[in-house]
Amino acid sequence: MKVVAFVGPSGTGKSFRAIGVAHDHHCDGIIDDGLLIEGTKILAGTSAKTEQNKVQAVKRAIFMEKDHCREVRSALAGSDIQTLLVIGTSDKMVGTICKRLQIPAPSETVYIQDVSTTREMKKARETRIKEGKHVVPVPTIELKPHLSGVLVDLPHRLFSRNRKHQALPEKSIVRPAFSYYGKITVSDYVVSDIVRIVVKKNKEVDRITSIKVRRPSDTSKGMTIYLEIILFFGAPIYEVVKSLQTRIKLKVEGMTSMPVKNIDVSIRSLTVRPPDLPKHLQEAAAGGEGDAKEEPGA
């Protein structure tokens, strides 16, 4: 199977242009926002536009749900699709989708700037922001069972008099629920709390002394997390650090849908592990053996 990537920032009109790009590059299938589309039919998947918030929509679009991913993989394997157009907001997103669906990496990439003018992209973004309208590259009759209640307009080309595009499939315009909620952001405090929970579960760590989160202006490049900790003496430092890095990346990306580029772990010092005794016995030992013996005769 040949894979063609179609990449552009969110809201610049990728789904609107998808059918034309697929036609020009002889793609007989499209992956867009969690759906597998062949011609005018939805073969498998669930649209990200059915989700109630933007975070869940992103997870749906990159096939993070195992059942969803398995369904689309199975449909792809049983289809006659030879060339697949995969739509994403970045090269990394397309790569993630290809990896999850177990399909080849793109052999060719088309960027939205190649097929759309700056003015057209600006207009598409304004429509997305002001009116909450999203395009799905399938006819309304096919889309309605999947997105009942959120259809906005009839297919774009239904009343078109331009005969040149008669052979191309239609597209529908919808308004997802998450469009009404505005922009959703995840605070650095949320990321820090996730890190604390992960670190707390590691028995080799005494405590955290510092957590810092740094995010670039281009969020698709991924955040960097700086973690400073104190370990118990005798802990296998390399294994503990690698385990923390792996688990923090997994949990932060899984819970926030934001990419993590680096996790820098600094070991500030080592401390002696306290004896494994109940608290009241530790207090008694700290107070002296003589005091503990005098209590029964008091």
PDB file of N, CA and C in Angstrom, residues 127-176:
ATOM      1  N   THR A 127     -13.904  30.742   9.487  1.00  0.00           N
ATOM      2  CA  THR A 127     -15.144  29.960   9.508  1.00  0.00           C
ATOM      3  C   THR A 127     -15.130  28.959  10.648  1.00  0.00           C
ATOM      4  N   ARG A 128     -13.967  28.338  10.870  1.00  0.00           N
ATOM      5  CA  ARG A 128     -13.842  27.368  11.962  1.00  0.00           C
ATOM      6  C   ARG A 128     -14.034  28.039  13.312  1.00  0.00           C
ATOM      7  N   ILE A 129     -13.382  29.178  13.505  1.00  0.00           N
ATOM      8  CA  ILE A 129     -13.409  29.844  14.808  1.00  0.00           C
ATOM      9  C   ILE A 129     -14.758  30.514  15.082  1.00  0.00           C
ATOM     10  N   LYS A 130     -15.270  31.272  14.107  1.00  0.00           N
ATOM     11  CA  LYS A 130     -16.479  32.074  14.318  1.00  0.00           C
ATOM     12  C   LYS A 130     -17.759  31.244  14.246  1.00  0.00           C
ATOM     13  N   GLU A 131     -17.788  30.274  13.338  1.00  0.00           N
ATOM     14  CA  GLU A 131     -19.026  29.522  13.117  1.00  0.00           C
ATOM     15  C   GLU A 131     -18.941  28.073  13.591  1.00  0.00           C
ATOM     16  N   GLY A 132     -17.755  27.613  13.947  1.00  0.00           N
ATOM     17  CA  GLY A 132     -17.594  26.245  14.428  1.00  0.00           C
ATOM     18  C   GLY A 132     -17.859  25.188  13.373  1.00  0.00           C
ATOM     19  N   LYS A 133     -17.698  25.530  12.097  1.00  0.00           N
ATOM     20  CA  LYS A 133     -18.021  24.589  11.020  1.00  0.00           C
ATOM     21  C   LYS A 133     -16.806  23.748  10.648  1.00  0.00           C
ATOM     22  N   HIS A 134     -17.033  22.442  10.527  1.00  0.00           N
ATOM     23  CA  HIS A 134     -16.006  21.492  10.127  1.00  0.00           C
ATOM     24  C   HIS A 134     -16.505  20.745   8.890  1.00  0.00           C
ATOM     25  N   VAL A 135     -15.572  20.359   8.013  1.00  0.00           N
ATOM     26  CA  VAL A 135     -15.928  19.627   6.804  1.00  0.00           C
ATOM     27  C   VAL A 135     -15.567  18.152   6.960  1.00  0.00           C
ATOM     28  N   VAL A 136     -16.450  17.273   6.480  1.00  0.00           N
ATOM     29  CA  VAL A 136     -16.181  15.842   6.409  1.00  0.00           C
ATOM     30  C   VAL A 136     -16.317  15.434   4.948  1.00  0.00           C
ATOM     31  N   PRO A 137     -15.278  14.811   4.363  1.00  0.00           N
ATOM     32  CA  PRO A 137     -15.296  14.530   2.918  1.00  0.00           C
ATOM     33  C   PRO A 137     -16.132  13.326   2.507  1.00  0.00           C
ATOM     34  N   VAL A 138     -17.403  13.307   2.908  1.00  0.00           N
ATOM     35  CA  VAL A 138     -18.366  12.289   2.474  1.00  0.00           C
ATOM     36  C   VAL A 138     -19.738  12.940   2.350  1.00  0.00           C
ATOM     37  N   PRO A 139     -20.651  12.356   1.552  1.00  0.00           N
ATOM     38  CA  PRO A 139     -22.002  12.926   1.412  1.00  0.00           C
ATOM     39  C   PRO A 139     -22.790  12.866   2.711  1.00  0.00           C
ATOM     40  N   THR A 140     -23.765  13.755   2.835  1.00  0.00           N
ATOM     41  CA  THR A 140     -24.609  13.804   4.027  1.00  0.00           C
ATOM     42  C   THR A 140     -25.318  12.482   4.283  1.00  0.00           C
ATOM     43  N   ILE A 141     -25.796  11.843   3.225  1.00  0.00           N
ATOM     44  CA  ILE A 141     -26.558  10.601   3.387  1.00  0.00           C
ATOM     45  C   ILE A 141     -25.717   9.511   4.026  1.00  0.00           C
ATOM     46  N   GLU A 142     -24.402   9.542   3.771  1.00  0.00           N
ATOM     47  CA  GLU A 142     -23.494   8.563   4.371  1.00  0.00           C
ATOM     48  C   GLU A 142     -23.093   8.976   5.782  1.00  0.00           C
ATOM     49  N   LEU A 143     -22.984  10.270   6.006  1.00  0.00           N
ATOM     50  CA  LEU A 143     -22.499  10.770   7.283  1.00  0.00           C
ATOM     51  C   LEU A 143     -23.562  10.797   8.375  1.00  0.00           C
ATOM     52  N   LYS A 144     -24.825  10.978   7.997  1.00  0.00           N
ATOM     53  CA  LYS A 144     -25.899  11.194   8.965  1.00  0.00           C
ATOM     54  C   LYS A 144     -25.989  10.123  10.056  1.00  0.00           C
ATOM     55  N   PRO A 145     -25.860   8.812   9.738  1.00  0.00           N
ATOM     56  CA  PRO A 145     -25.924   7.821  10.813  1.00  0.00           C
ATOM     57  C   PRO A 145     -24.794   7.953  11.832  1.00  0.00           C
ATOM     58  N   HIS A 146     -23.671   8.562  11.420  1.00  0.00           N
ATOM     59  CA  HIS A 146     -22.518   8.694  12.299  1.00  0.00           C
ATOM     60  C   HIS A 146     -22.551   9.965  13.122  1.00  0.00           C
ATOM     61  N   LEU A 147     -23.152  11.034  12.575  1.00  0.00           N
ATOM     62  CA  LEU A 147     -23.145  12.337  13.237  1.00  0.00           C
ATOM     63  C   LEU A 147     -24.554  12.922  13.308  1.00  0.00           C
ATOM     64  N   SER A 148     -25.488  12.151  13.726  1.00  0.00           N
ATOM     65  CA  SER A 148     -26.879  12.594  13.777  1.00  0.00           C
ATOM     66  C   SER A 148     -27.026  13.805  14.692  1.00  0.00           C
ATOM     67  N   GLY A 149     -27.669  14.852  14.151  1.00  0.00           N
ATOM     68  CA  GLY A 149     -27.977  16.016  14.970  1.00  0.00           C
ATOM     69  C   GLY A 149     -27.001  17.161  14.859  1.00  0.00           C
ATOM     70  N   VAL A 150     -25.820  16.956  14.210  1.00  0.00           N
ATOM     71  CA  VAL A 150     -24.867  18.054  14.144  1.00  0.00           C
ATOM     72  C   VAL A 150     -24.597  18.496  12.709  1.00  0.00           C
ATOM     73  N   LEU A 151     -25.358  17.976  11.739  1.00  0.00           N
ATOM     74  CA  LEU A 151     -25.174  18.410  10.360  1.00  0.00           C
ATOM     75  C   LEU A 151     -25.625  19.859  10.211  1.00  0.00           C
ATOM     76  N   VAL A 152     -24.844  20.643   9.490  1.00  0.00           N
ATOM     77  CA  VAL A 152     -25.142  22.060   9.331  1.00  0.00           C
ATOM     78  C   VAL A 152     -25.655  22.362   7.933  1.00  0.00           C
ATOM     79  N   ASP A 153     -24.923  21.931   6.916  1.00  0.00           N
ATOM     80  CA  ASP A 153     -25.262  22.260   5.543  1.00  0.00           C
ATOM     81  C   ASP A 153     -25.354  21.007   4.683  1.00  0.00           C
ATOM     82  N   LEU A 154     -26.032  21.157   3.545  1.00  0.00           N
ATOM     83  CA  LEU A 154     -26.061  20.090   2.564  1.00  0.00           C
ATOM     84  C   LEU A 154     -24.682  19.951   1.936  1.00  0.00           C
ATOM     85  N   PRO A 155     -24.420  18.835   1.241  1.00  0.00           N
ATOM     86  CA  PRO A 155     -23.113  18.659   0.612  1.00  0.00           C
ATOM     87  C   PRO A 155     -22.724  19.878  -0.222  1.00  0.00           C
ATOM     88  N   HIS A 156     -21.452  20.179  -0.186  1.00  0.00           N
ATOM     89  CA  HIS A 156     -20.936  21.407  -0.798  1.00  0.00           C
ATOM     90  C   HIS A 156     -21.255  21.514  -2.284  1.00  0.00           C
ATOM     91  N   ARG A 157     -21.198  20.404  -3.015  1.00  0.00           N
ATOM     92  CA  ARG A 157     -21.351  20.467  -4.461  1.00  0.00           C
ATOM     93  C   ARG A 157     -22.757  20.043  -4.937  1.00  0.00           C
ATOM     94  N   LEU A 158     -23.716  19.941  -4.041  1.00  0.00           N
ATOM     95  CA  LEU A 158     -25.027  19.434  -4.420  1.00  0.00           C
ATOM     96  C   LEU A 158     -25.685  20.289  -5.496  1.00  0.00           C
ATOM     97  N   PHE A 159     -25.598  21.618  -5.362  1.00  0.00           N
ATOM     98  CA  PHE A 159     -26.229  22.508  -6.329  1.00  0.00           C
ATOM     99  C   PHE A 159     -25.195  23.207  -7.227  1.00  0.00           C
ATOM    100  N   SER A 160     -23.989  22.657  -7.265  1.00  0.00           N
ATOM    101  CA  SER A 160     -22.941  23.277  -8.068  1.00  0.00           C
ATOM    102  C   SER A 160     -23.238  23.121  -9.550  1.00  0.00           C
ATOM    103  N   ARG A 161     -22.991  24.186 -10.300  1.00  0.00           N
ATOM    104  CA  ARG A 161     -23.182  24.138 -11.745  1.00  0.00           C
ATOM    105  C   ARG A 161     -21.860  23.901 -12.481  1.00  0.00           C
ATOM    106  N   ASN A 162     -20.807  23.728 -11.716  1.00  0.00           N
ATOM    107  CA  ASN A 162     -19.502  23.504 -12.326  1.00  0.00           C
ATOM    108  C   ASN A 162     -19.370  22.040 -12.698  1.00  0.00           C
ATOM    109  N   ARG A 163     -19.504  21.726 -13.960  1.00  0.00           N
ATOM    110  CA  ARG A 163     -19.491  20.342 -14.427  1.00  0.00           C
ATOM    111  C   ARG A 163     -18.122  19.682 -14.244  1.00  0.00           C
ATOM    112  N   LYS A 164     -17.094  20.503 -14.129  1.00  0.00           N
ATOM    113  CA  LYS A 164     -15.748  19.964 -14.024  1.00  0.00           C
ATOM    114  C   LYS A 164     -15.597  19.059 -12.811  1.00  0.00           C
ATOM    115  N   HIS A 165     -16.350  19.334 -11.743  1.00  0.00           N
ATOM    116  CA  HIS A 165     -16.189  18.595 -10.493  1.00  0.00           C
ATOM    117  C   HIS A 165     -17.305  17.580 -10.259  1.00  0.00           C
ATOM    118  N   GLN A 166     -18.100  17.296 -11.273  1.00  0.00           N
ATOM    119  CA  GLN A 166     -19.234  16.387 -11.085  1.00  0.00           C
ATOM    120  C   GLN A 166     -18.798  14.998 -10.638  1.00  0.00           C
ATOM    121  N   ALA A 167     -17.607  14.544 -11.110  1.00  0.00           N
ATOM    122  CA  ALA A 167     -17.178  13.177 -10.810  1.00  0.00           C
ATOM    123  C   ALA A 167     -16.622  13.031  -9.399  1.00  0.00           C
ATOM    124  N   LEU A 168     -16.288  14.147  -8.739  1.00  0.00           N
ATOM    125  CA  LEU A 168     -15.707  14.072  -7.407  1.00  0.00           C
ATOM    126  C   LEU A 168     -16.789  13.827  -6.362  1.00  0.00           C
ATOM    127  N   PRO A 169     -16.470  13.059  -5.316  1.00  0.00           N
ATOM    128  CA  PRO A 169     -17.442  12.825  -4.234  1.00  0.00           C
ATOM    129  C   PRO A 169     -17.826  14.122  -3.542  1.00  0.00           C
ATOM    130  N   GLU A 170     -18.971  14.098  -2.872  1.00  0.00           N
ATOM    131  CA  GLU A 170     -19.452  15.278  -2.172  1.00  0.00           C
ATOM    132  C   GLU A 170     -18.838  15.373  -0.783  1.00  0.00           C
ATOM    133  N   LYS A 171     -19.028  16.519  -0.155  1.00  0.00           N
ATOM    134  CA  LYS A 171     -18.561  16.706   1.215  1.00  0.00           C
ATOM    135  C   LYS A 171     -19.667  17.367   2.032  1.00  0.00           C
ATOM    136  N   SER A 172     -19.640  17.144   3.333  1.00  0.00           N
ATOM    137  CA  SER A 172     -20.662  17.698   4.219  1.00  0.00           C
ATOM    138  C   SER A 172     -20.021  18.628   5.241  1.00  0.00           C
ATOM    139  N   ILE A 173     -20.824  19.536   5.758  1.00  0.00           N
ATOM    140  CA  ILE A 173     -20.347  20.471   6.780  1.00  0.00           C
ATOM    141  C   ILE A 173     -21.099  20.199   8.078  1.00  0.00           C
ATOM    142  N   VAL A 174     -20.343  20.067   9.172  1.00  0.00           N
ATOM    143  CA  VAL A 174     -20.941  19.757  10.470  1.00  0.00           C
ATOM    144  C   VAL A 174     -20.447  20.758  11.510  1.00  0.00           C
ATOM    145  N   ARG A 175     -21.142  20.770  12.646  1.00  0.00           N
ATOM    146  CA  ARG A 175     -20.703  21.587  13.769  1.00  0.00           C
ATOM    147  C   ARG A 175     -20.606  20.679  14.996  1.00  0.00           C
ATOM    148  N   PRO A 176     -19.400  20.188  15.305  1.00  0.00           N
ATOM    149  CA  PRO A 176     -19.223  19.280  16.451  1.00  0.00           C
ATOM    150  C   PRO A 176     -19.534  19.958  17.772  1.00  0.00           C
TER     151      PRO A 176
END
